[in-house]
Structures are given as C-alpha cells and as structure tokens.
Tab-separated table of C-alpha atoms in Angstrom:
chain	number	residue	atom	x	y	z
M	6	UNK	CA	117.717	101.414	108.459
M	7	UNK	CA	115.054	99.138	106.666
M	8	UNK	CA	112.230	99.475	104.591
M	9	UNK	CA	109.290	97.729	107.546
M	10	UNK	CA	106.044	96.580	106.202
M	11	UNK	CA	103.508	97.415	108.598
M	12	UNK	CA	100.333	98.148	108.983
M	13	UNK	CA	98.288	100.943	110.009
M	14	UNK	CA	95.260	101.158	113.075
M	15	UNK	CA	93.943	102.742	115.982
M	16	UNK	CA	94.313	100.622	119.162
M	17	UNK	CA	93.884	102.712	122.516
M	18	UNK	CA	92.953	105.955	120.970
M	19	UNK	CA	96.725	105.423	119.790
M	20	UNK	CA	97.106	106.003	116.376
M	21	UNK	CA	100.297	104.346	114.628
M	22	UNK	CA	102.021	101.382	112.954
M	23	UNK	CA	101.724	97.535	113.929
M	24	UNK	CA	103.664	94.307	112.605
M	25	UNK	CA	101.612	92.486	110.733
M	26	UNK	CA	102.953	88.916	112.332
M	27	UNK	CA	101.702	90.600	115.668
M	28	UNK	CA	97.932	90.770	114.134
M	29	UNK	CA	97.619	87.221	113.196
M	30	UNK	CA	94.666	86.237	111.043
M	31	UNK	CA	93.094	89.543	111.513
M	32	UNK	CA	95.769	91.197	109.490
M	33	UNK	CA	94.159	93.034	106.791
M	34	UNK	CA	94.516	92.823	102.877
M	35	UNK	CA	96.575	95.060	102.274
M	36	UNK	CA	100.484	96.000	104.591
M	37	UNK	CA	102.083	99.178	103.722
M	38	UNK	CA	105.193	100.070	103.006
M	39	UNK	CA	106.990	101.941	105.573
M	40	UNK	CA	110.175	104.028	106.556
M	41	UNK	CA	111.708	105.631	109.052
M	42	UNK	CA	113.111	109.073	109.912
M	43	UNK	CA	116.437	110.077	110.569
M	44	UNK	CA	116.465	111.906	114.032
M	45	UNK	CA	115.957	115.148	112.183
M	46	UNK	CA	112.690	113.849	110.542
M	47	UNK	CA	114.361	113.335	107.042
M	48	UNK	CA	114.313	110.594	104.988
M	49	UNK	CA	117.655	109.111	104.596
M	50	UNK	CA	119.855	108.552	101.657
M	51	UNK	CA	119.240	105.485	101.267
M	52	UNK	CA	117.219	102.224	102.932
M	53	UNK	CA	117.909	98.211	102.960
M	54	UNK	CA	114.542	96.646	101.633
M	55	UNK	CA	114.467	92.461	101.690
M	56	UNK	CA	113.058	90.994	98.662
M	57	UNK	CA	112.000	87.297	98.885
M	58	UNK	CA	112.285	85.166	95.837
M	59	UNK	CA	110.098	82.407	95.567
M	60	UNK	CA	111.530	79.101	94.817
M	61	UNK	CA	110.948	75.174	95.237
M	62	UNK	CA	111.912	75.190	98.272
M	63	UNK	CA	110.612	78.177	99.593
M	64	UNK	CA	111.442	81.474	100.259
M	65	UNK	CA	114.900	83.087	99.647
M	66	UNK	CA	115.504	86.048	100.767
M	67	UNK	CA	118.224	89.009	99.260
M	68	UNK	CA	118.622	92.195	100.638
M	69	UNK	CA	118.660	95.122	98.047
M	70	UNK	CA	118.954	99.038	98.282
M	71	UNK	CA	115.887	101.208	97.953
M	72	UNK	CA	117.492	104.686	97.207
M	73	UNK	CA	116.065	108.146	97.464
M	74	UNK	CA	115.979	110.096	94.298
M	75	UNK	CA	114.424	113.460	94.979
M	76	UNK	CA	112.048	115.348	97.559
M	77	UNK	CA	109.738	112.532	98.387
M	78	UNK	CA	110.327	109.308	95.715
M	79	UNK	CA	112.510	106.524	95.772
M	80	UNK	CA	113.744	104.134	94.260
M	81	UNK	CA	114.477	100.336	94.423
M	82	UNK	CA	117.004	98.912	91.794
M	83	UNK	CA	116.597	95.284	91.189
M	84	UNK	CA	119.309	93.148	88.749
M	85	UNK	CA	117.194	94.250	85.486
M	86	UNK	CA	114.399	96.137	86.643
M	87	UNK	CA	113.269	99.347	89.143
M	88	UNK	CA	110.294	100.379	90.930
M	89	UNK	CA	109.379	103.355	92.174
M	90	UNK	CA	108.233	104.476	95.672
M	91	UNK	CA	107.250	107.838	96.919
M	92	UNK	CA	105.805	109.420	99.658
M	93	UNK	CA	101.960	108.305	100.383
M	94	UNK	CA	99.585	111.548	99.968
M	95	UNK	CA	97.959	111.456	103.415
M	96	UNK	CA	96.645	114.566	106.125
M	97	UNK	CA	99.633	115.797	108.213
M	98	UNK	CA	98.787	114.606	110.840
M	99	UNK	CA	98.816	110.734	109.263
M	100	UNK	CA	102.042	111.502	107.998
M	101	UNK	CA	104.539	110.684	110.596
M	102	UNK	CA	103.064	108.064	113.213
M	103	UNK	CA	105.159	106.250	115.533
M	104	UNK	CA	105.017	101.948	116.198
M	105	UNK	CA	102.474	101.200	118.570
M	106	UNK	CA	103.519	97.502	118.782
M	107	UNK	CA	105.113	95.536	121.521
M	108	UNK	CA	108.028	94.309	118.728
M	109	UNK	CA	111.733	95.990	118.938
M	110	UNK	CA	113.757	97.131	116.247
M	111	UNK	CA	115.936	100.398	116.263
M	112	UNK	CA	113.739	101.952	113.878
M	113	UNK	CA	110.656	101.544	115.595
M	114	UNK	CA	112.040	104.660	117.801
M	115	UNK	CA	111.510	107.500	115.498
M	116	UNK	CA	108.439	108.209	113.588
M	117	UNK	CA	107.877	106.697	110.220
M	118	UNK	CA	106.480	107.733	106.931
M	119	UNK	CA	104.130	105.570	104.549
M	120	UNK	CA	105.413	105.262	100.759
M	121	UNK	CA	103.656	103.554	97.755
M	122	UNK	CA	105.005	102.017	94.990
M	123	UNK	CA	103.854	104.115	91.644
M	124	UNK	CA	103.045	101.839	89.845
M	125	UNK	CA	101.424	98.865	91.574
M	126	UNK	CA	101.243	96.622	89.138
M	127	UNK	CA	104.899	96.613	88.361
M	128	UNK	CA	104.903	94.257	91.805
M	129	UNK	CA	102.766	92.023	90.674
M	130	UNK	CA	104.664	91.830	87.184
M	131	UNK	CA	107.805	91.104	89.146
M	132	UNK	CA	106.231	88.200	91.183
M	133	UNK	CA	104.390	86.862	87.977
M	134	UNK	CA	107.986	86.780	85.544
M	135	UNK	CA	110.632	87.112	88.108
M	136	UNK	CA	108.849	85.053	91.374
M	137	UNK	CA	110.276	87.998	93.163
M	138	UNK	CA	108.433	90.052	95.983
M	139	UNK	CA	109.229	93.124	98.239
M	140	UNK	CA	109.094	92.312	101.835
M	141	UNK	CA	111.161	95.374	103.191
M	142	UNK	CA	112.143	93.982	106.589
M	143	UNK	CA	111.864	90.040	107.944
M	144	UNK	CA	109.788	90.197	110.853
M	145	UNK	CA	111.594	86.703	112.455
M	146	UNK	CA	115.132	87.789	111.003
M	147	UNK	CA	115.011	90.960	112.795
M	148	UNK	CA	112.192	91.657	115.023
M	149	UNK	CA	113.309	91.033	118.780
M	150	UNK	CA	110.018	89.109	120.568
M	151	UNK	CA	108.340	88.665	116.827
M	152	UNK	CA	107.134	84.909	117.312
M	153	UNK	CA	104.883	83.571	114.295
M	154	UNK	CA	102.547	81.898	116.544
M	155	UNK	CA	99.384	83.431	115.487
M	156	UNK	CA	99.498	80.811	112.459
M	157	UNK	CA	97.688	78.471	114.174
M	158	UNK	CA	95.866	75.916	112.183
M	159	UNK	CA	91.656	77.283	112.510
M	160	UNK	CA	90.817	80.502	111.078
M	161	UNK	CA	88.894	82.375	113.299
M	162	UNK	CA	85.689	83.959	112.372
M	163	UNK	CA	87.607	87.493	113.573
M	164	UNK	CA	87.119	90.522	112.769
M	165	UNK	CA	89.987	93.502	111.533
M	166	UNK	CA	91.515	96.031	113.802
M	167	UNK	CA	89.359	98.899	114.323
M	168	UNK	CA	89.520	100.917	111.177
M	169	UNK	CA	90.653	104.511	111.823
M	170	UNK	CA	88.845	108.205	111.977
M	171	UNK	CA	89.250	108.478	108.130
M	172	UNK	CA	88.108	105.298	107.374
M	173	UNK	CA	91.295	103.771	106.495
M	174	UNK	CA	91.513	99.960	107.747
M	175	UNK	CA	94.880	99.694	109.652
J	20	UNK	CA	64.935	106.373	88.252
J	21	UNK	CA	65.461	105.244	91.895
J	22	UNK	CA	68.982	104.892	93.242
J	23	UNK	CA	67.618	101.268	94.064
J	24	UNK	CA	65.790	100.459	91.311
J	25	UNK	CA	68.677	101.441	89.105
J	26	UNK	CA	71.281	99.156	90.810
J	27	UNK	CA	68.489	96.143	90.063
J	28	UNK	CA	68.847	97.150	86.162
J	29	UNK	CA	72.469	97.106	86.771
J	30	UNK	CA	72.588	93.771	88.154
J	31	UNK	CA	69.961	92.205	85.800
J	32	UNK	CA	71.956	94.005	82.186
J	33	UNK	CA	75.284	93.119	83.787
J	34	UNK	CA	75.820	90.306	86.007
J	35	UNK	CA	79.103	90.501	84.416
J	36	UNK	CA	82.682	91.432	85.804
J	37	UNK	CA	84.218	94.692	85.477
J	38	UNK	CA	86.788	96.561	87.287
J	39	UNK	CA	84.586	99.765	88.184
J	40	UNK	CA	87.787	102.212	88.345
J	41	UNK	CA	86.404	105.612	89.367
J	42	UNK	CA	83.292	105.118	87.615
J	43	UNK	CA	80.118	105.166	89.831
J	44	UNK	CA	78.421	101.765	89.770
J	45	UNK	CA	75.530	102.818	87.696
J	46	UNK	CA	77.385	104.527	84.658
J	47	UNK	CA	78.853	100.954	83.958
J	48	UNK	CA	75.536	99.578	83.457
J	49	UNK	CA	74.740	101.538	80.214
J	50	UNK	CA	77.530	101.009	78.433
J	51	UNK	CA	78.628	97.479	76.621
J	52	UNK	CA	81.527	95.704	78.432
J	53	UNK	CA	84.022	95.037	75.555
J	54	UNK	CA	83.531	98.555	74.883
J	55	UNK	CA	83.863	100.022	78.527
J	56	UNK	CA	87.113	97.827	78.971
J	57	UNK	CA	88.997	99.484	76.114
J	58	UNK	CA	88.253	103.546	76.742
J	59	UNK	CA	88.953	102.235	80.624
J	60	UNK	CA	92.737	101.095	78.932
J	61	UNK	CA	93.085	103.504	76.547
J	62	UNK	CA	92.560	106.359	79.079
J	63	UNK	CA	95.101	104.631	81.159
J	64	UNK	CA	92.608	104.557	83.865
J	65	UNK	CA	92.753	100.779	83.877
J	66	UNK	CA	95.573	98.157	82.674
J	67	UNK	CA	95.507	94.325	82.461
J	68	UNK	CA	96.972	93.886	85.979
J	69	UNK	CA	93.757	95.539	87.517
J	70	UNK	CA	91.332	92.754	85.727
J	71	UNK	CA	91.711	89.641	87.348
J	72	UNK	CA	89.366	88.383	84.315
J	73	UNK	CA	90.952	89.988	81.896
J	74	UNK	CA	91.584	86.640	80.269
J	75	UNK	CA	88.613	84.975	80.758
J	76	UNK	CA	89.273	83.169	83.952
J	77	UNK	CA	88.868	85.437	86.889
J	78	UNK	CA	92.624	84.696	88.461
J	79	UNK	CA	92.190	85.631	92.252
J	80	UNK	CA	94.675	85.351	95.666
J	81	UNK	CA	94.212	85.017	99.125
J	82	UNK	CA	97.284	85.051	101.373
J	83	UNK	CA	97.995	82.948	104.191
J	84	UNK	CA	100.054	80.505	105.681
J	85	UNK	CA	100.558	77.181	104.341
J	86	UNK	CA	98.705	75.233	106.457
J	87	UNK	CA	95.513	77.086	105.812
J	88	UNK	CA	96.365	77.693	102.187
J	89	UNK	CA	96.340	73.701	101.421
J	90	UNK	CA	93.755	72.469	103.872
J	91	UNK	CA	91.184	75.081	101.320
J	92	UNK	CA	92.902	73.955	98.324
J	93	UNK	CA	91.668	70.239	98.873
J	94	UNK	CA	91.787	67.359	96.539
J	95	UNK	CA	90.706	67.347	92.772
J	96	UNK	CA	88.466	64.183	94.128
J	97	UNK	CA	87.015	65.411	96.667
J	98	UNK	CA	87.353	69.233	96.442
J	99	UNK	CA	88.139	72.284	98.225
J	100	UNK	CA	87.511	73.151	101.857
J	101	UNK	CA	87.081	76.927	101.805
J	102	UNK	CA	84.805	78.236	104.302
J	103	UNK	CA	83.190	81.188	103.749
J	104	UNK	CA	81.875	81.556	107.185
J	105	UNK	CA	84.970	82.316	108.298
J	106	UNK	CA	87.611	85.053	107.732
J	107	UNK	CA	86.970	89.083	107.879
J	108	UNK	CA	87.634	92.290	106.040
J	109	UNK	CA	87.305	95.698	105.212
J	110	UNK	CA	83.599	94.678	104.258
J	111	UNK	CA	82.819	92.686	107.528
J	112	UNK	CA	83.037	88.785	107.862
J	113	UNK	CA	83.840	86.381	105.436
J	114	UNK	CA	86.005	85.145	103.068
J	115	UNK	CA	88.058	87.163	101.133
J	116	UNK	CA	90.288	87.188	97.937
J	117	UNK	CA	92.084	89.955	96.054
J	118	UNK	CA	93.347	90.556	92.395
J	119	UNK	CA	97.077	91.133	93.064
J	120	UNK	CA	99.602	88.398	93.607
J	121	UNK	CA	102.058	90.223	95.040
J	122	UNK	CA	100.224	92.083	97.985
J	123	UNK	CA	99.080	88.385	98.510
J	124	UNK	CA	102.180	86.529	98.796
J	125	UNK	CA	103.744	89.678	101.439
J	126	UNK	CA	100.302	89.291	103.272
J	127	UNK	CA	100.975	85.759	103.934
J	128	UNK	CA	105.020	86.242	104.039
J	129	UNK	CA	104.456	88.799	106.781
J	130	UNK	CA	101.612	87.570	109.292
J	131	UNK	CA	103.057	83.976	109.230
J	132	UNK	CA	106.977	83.880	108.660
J	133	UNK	CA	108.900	83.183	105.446
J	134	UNK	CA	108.319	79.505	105.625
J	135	UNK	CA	105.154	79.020	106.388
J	136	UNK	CA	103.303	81.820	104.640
J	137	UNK	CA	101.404	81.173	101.024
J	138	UNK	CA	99.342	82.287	98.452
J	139	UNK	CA	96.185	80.290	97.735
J	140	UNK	CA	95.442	80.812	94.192
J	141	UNK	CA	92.017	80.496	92.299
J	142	UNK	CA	91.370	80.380	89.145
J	143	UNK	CA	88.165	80.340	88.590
J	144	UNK	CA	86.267	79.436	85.173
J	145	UNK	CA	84.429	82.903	83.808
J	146	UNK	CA	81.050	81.606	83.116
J	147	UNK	CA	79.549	80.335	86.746
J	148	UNK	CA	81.791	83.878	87.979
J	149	UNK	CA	79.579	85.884	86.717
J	150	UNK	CA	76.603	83.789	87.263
J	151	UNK	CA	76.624	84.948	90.916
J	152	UNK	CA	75.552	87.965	91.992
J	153	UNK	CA	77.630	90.742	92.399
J	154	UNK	CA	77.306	94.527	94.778
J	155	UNK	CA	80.338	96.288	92.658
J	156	UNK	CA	81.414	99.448	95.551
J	157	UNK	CA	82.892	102.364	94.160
J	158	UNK	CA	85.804	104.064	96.206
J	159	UNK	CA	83.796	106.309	97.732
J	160	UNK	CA	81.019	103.799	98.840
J	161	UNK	CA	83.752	101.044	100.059
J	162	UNK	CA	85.254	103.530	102.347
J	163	UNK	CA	81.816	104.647	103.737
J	164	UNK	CA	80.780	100.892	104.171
J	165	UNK	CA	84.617	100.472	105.569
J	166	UNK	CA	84.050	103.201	108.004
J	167	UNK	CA	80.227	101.899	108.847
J	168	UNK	CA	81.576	98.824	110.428
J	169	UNK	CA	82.676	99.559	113.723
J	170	UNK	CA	82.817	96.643	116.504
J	171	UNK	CA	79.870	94.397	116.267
J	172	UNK	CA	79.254	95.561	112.611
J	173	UNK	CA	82.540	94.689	111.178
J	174	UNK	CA	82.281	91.184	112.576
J	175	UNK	CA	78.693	90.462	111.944
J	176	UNK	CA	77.912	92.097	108.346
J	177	UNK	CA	76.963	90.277	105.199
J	178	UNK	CA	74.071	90.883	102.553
J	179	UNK	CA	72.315	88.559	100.379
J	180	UNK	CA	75.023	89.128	97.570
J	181	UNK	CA	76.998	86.805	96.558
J	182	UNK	CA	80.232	88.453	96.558
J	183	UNK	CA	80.771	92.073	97.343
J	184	UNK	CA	83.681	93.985	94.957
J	185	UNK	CA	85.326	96.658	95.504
J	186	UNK	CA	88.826	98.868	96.167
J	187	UNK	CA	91.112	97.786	98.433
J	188	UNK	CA	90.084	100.928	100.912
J	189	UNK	CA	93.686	100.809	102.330
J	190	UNK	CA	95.437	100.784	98.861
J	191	UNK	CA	93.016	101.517	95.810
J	192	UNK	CA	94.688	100.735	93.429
J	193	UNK	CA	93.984	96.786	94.498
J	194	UNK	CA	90.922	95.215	93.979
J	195	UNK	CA	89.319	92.748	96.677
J	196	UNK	CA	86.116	90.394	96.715
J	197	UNK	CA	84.598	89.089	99.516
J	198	UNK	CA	82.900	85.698	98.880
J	199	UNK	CA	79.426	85.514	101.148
J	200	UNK	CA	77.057	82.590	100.940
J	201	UNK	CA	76.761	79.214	99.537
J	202	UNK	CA	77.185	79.477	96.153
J	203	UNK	CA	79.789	81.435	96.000
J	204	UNK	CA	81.425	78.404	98.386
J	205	UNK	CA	80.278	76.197	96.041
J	206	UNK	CA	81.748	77.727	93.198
J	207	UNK	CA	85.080	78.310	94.745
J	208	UNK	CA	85.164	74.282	96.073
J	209	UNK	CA	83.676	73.242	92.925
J	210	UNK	CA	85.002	71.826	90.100
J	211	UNK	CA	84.821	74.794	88.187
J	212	UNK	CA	87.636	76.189	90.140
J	213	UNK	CA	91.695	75.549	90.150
J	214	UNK	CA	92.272	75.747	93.264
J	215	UNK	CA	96.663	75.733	93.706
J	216	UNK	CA	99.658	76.903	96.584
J	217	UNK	CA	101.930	78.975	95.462
C-alpha cells in the first residue's frame, strides 16, 4: 500500500478524498498526505511513499519506505535524513473518509486516514538542499483512468471545490 | 478604539511584512518588527522557513504546470505575464502564491503529471512588497472568510487590498497570499521581481 496525496472536499453531500490531477486548475494550495487502512481499520506496518527528485531533466522519481513507529506517527527514512508523520488531529467523524473520485487504485477501497508531517518545514529544507520532494503515490504511474488533461494551456478564472462543513477547503 | 479604526493604524504603522503566527492582527501593530520577529523565534512559535522575507526579499511559489509556469515568468525585456484576474483560492478569485517550496512543487507535480508540473518562483525585491497594501488574516479569521465563500462568493470575492495574507486554512502551518489588483500585477511583472521555473 502507498502513501496517496489527495485532497479533501464535499462533492454530492459526499464527504471524502479526491486526486488532485482529477481537479485540474481548481486544485487547492495545499494536498494532504494520505493512507490507507488495513481491512481491520489499522494502519499498517509499513507504507511505499514516492519521492521525486528534481533534476535537469526533470523529475526522477525513487520509491522509499514510510514506516510506522508507534500509536499514530510515522516515519519516512531518507539516505541521510527522516521526517516525521503522524496522524492529523481532526473530529471522528473526518477521520476515516473513503475516495470519492472516479480514479482506481486498490487502496482507494478502504477508508483512509490524513497524516502531517511534524515538522513542515523539514520538507521544504529537503527540496531547498537536497531538490528532493514527497509525492507519496504517482497519479499517471499508478492511477488506472488518471489522464493529466486538465493542464490545458488558459487558466480559468475557477473557483475551488466547495469547502466543507468545518470550513476546511478540500 | 474601533475594531476598524484600529486595523487603519495597523496598516498606516506597519505596511510591513510579518508572519502573524497566532497573534491577532492588531497586537502586531504595537510592537516594533525586528523586535516581534525574534520573541516570535525564540518562543519557537515561528522559524525562518515560515518568513518568506526573512531575508529581505520576500521568496514566494506558485505551483503549476510548465506551460503556465513560463508563459507568467516572461522575458527580462519585456516582462512577466501573470494575470491576476485569473486563478482562485481559499480567499476567492485571484492569483495566488504561497511561502513553501515544497507544498508548491507536489501541487504542481500532482494536478499536472511529473513532467509537466512546475514551480513558478518569485522573488520579489522587499521595498515595493511592502509598499502595497496588505489585510494580514489570523487563523481564526481565514477560516471564517474560507467558510464565507460558498458558490458565487468564492468565485467572485476580492477587496480593495492589495494582497490578502494569511494561513493556509487547509494546513496552517503554510502561509499563502493572494495577489488582487493592479499593482500588485505590476509589481509581480515588474522589474522589481525575479521571476524563474523551477
């Protein structure tokens, strides 16, 4: 199972996660970070999380282990350096929501859980010195039906998704 | 004091950036900015990473895909080609920018594919910054305005400011401006701007 950056919204009175490639232009600021359940609602040991590095000629990407290390943090070990994720402090009902998308991956059946890195700033460190950043799952590599053709080349005067009950902007 | 006419003093002492952390937006206004930034670091409540003009130059990033990210970068000759018309947020339509690098380069990685996303990087001289004029929200306020714009709203609000600041309402902990009229275009076209891909 993967790490899935995703984002969250209210579309239909359904309340859940979308791919951000399926959003286009209107995709917000900010994509969270995203796991899924086992079929018992646990986290798993362990998750594969893509990081892309940045380089002249684009974007490489590696995949790397993001490992859990008690009740509700994790961890993601990079060659020299580790950042720490852990569970996203949310209502209970926000805390398990299921993909609402019309993408298909395996673990888009379950329900999955929002983390956050601890320290944000440690990402932006790793991007400045290392050109490195965390991308958790490709959406073209392995998305079924994920097609980047919202990249057109106008940017539409659009607005966000519909920002949900508490306020938060999926 | 009115709420109102207190915001005016703010704006008129300030016109100056600062992160606003958890402060409320009229605390900042009495207290010198040199001084505010070091109790905001020294309490931990605010490192480098979180002020994009930390070093003078206000270093902002806007994610996208590569197409859009170099027709707005432009030419040194002849300038850039954002359009702040266009593009929408958290605080209603326009263009936006944000203070963290690598929330900007998955933004763009993720909505447009690994090869054609980028980062559209501005780095913007400190002076004519904080010439323009600034509404700095607070956490609390951004989500309220955040959860104010509903349909029409969201696509269809502005105010006379030139750029509104605030909290990533999503994710907090990342700071986003929204650039709304002319001069802040200007300014971000200008020469006074490094406009680069990344």
């Amino acid at each position: 199972m993967f790490v899935h950056s995703l984002v969250k919204l209210t579309e239909r009175s359904q309340h859940g996660w979308r791919a951000p490639v399926e959003l286009g232009d209107a995709a917000p600021q900010f994509i969270s970070f995203v796991v899924p359940l086992g079929t018992d609602n646990e986290f798993l040991g362990e998750y594969t999380c893509e990081i892309a590095r940045i380089t002249s000629h684009g974007r490489s990407l590696e995949a790397r282990k993001l490992v859990k290390a008690g009740s509700d943090s994790f961890v993601l070990e990079l060659s020299n350096d580790k950042v720490w994720f852990h569970v996203r402090g949310v209502g209970r009902d926000e805390r398990r929501l299921p993909y609402i998308g019309k993408l298909r991956h395996d673990d888009f059946q379950g329900m999955l859980t929002e983390i956050e890195p601890e320290d944000s700033s440690k990402l932006d460190s790793l991007c400045e010195e290392q050109s490195l950043f965390v991308v958790g799952c490709d959406p073209e590599k392995h998305y079924q039906d994920a097609k980047s053709e919202k990249s057109g080349t106008s940017i539409p005067a659009q607005a966000p998704p519909t920002p949900d009950a508490k306020g938060l902007v999926g | 004091m009115s709420s109102s006419s207190r915001r005016t003093a703010c704006r008129g002492r300030l016109g100056l950036g600062l992160f606003d952390c958890a402060f409320g937006e009229f605390r900042i206004a009495a207290r010198p900015i040199a001084k505010l930034k070091w109790r905001l670091m020294k309490s931990g409540r605010c490192d480098q990473h979180r002020l994009p003009w930390n070093c003078g130059m206000p270093k902002l990033y806007h994610g996208t895909s590569r197409a859009h990210a170099t027709a707005m970068c432009g030419s040194p000759n002849h300038g850039g080609t954002i359009n702040v018309w266009q593009g929408g947020g958290e605080f209603g339509r326009r263009f936006y920018a944000q203070s963290s690098i690598s929330n900007a380069h998955r933004r763009g990685y993720l909505t447009y594919g690994g090869q054609n996303g980028a980062v559209l990087v501005l780095d913007i001289d400190d002076v004519p910054f904080h010439a323009l004029r600034f509404w700095r929200l607070t956490l609390n306020r951004a989500q309220q305005l955040n959860a104010q714009l509903t349909g029409v709203a969201r696509s269809s609000f502005v105010t006379s400011d030139d750029v509104i600041i605030g909290p990533l309402v999503a994710f907090p902990h990342i700071e986003q401006q929204k650039f709304q009229t002319q001069n802040a275009q200007n300014l971000l076209n200008g020469p006074e701007t490094q406009r680069s891909v990344v």
